Short mmCIF file of C-alpha atoms in Angstrom, two decimals:
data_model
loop_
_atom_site.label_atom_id
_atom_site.label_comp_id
_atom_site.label_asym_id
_atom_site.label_seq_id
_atom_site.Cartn_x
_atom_site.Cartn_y
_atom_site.Cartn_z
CA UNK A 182 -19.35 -3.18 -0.22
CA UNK A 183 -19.39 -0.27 -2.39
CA UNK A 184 -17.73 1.99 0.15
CA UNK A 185 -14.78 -0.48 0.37
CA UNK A 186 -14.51 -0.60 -3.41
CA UNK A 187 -14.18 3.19 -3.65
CA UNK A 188 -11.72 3.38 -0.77
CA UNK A 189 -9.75 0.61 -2.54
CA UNK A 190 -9.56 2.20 -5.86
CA UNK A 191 -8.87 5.65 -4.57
CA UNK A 192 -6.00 4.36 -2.12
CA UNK A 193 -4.49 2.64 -5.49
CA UNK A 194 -4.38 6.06 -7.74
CA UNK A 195 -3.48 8.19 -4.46
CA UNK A 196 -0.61 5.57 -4.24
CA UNK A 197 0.29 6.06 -8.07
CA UNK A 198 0.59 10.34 -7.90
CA UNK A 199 2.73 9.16 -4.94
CA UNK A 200 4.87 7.08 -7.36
CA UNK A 201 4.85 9.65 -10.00
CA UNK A 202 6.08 12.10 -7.33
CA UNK A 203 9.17 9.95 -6.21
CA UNK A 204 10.74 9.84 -9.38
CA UNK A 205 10.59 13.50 -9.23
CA UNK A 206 12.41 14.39 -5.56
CA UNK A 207 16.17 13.63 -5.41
CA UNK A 208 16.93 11.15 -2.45
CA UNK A 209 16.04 7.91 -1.83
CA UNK A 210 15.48 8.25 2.23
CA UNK A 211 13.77 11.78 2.09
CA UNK A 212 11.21 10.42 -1.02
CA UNK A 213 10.23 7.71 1.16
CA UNK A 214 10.12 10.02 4.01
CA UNK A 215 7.94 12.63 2.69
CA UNK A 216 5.90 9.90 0.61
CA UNK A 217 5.01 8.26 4.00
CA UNK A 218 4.18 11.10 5.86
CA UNK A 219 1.46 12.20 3.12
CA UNK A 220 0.07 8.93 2.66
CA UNK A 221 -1.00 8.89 6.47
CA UNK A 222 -2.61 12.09 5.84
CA UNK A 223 -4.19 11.33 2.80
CA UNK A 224 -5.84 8.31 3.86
CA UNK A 225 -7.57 9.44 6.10
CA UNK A 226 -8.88 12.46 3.20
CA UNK A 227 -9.42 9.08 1.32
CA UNK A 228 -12.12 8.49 3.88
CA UNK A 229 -14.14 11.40 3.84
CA UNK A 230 -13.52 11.71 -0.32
CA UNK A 231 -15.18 8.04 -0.27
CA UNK A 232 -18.58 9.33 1.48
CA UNK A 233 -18.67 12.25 -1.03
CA UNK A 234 -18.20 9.95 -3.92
CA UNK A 235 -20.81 7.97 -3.08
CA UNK A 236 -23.54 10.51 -2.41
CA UNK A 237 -22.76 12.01 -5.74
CA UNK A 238 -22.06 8.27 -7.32
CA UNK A 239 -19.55 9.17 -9.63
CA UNK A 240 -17.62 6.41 -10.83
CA UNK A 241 -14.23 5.87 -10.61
CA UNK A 242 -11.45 4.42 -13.19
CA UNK A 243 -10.02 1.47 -12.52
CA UNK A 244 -6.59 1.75 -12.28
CA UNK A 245 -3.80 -0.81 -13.15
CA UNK A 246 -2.73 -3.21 -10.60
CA UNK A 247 -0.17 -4.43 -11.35
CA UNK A 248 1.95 -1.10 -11.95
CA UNK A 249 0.56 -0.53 -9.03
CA UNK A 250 2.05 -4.22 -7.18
CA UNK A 251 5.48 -3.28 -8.76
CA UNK A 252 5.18 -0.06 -7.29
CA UNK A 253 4.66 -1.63 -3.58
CA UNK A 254 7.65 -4.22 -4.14
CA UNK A 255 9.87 -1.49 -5.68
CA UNK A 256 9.01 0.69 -2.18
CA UNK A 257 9.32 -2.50 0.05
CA UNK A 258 12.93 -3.05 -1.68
CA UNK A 259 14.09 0.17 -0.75
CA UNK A 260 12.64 0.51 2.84
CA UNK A 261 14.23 -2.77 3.40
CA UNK A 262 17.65 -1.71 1.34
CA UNK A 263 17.83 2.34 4.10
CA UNK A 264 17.15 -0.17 7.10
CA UNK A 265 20.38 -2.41 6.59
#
C-alpha cells in the first residue's frame, strides 16, 4: 500500500516539473513531444526511486491535486486540439 502511495505522489510532482518545463519550451507539438518522451523514461526511474524511498522512509510532500487535474485536462486539450 505504501509503495503505491509513494509511486502516486512521486508520478504527481514528476508530472508538475514537467508542467513547469512546458511553459518554458516554445511549441506546442515539440513540448508535448519531448514532455512525453521523458515521462516514459522517468516512470520507470519513478520505480526504482520508490524502493529507495522506502528503505530510507523519507516522507514525501503532498502535492496539490488539483493543479495537478488542470494540468492533465490542459495536456488532454491540446493532444486532442495537434490531432484534428
Amino acid at each position: 500500500m505504501r509503495k503505491v502511495f509513494y509511486k502516486n505522489v512521486l508520478k504527481k510532482e514528476i508530472q508538475y516539473m514537467l508542467f513547469r518545463i512546458y511553459f518554458k519550451l516554445p511549441f506546442i507539438p515539440i513540448r508535448w513531444g519531448i514532455i512525453n518522451s521523458v515521462f516514459k523514461t522517468v516512470s520507470f526511474l519513478s520505480i526504482l526511486l520508490t524502493q529507495v524511498l522506502r528503505k530510507k522512509s523519507i516522507i514525501l510532500k503532498k502535492v496539490d491535486l488539483n493543479f495537478i487535474d488542470r494540468f492533465l485536462k490542459c495536456r488532454n486539450y491540446f493532444n486532442l486540439k495537434n490531432k484534428s
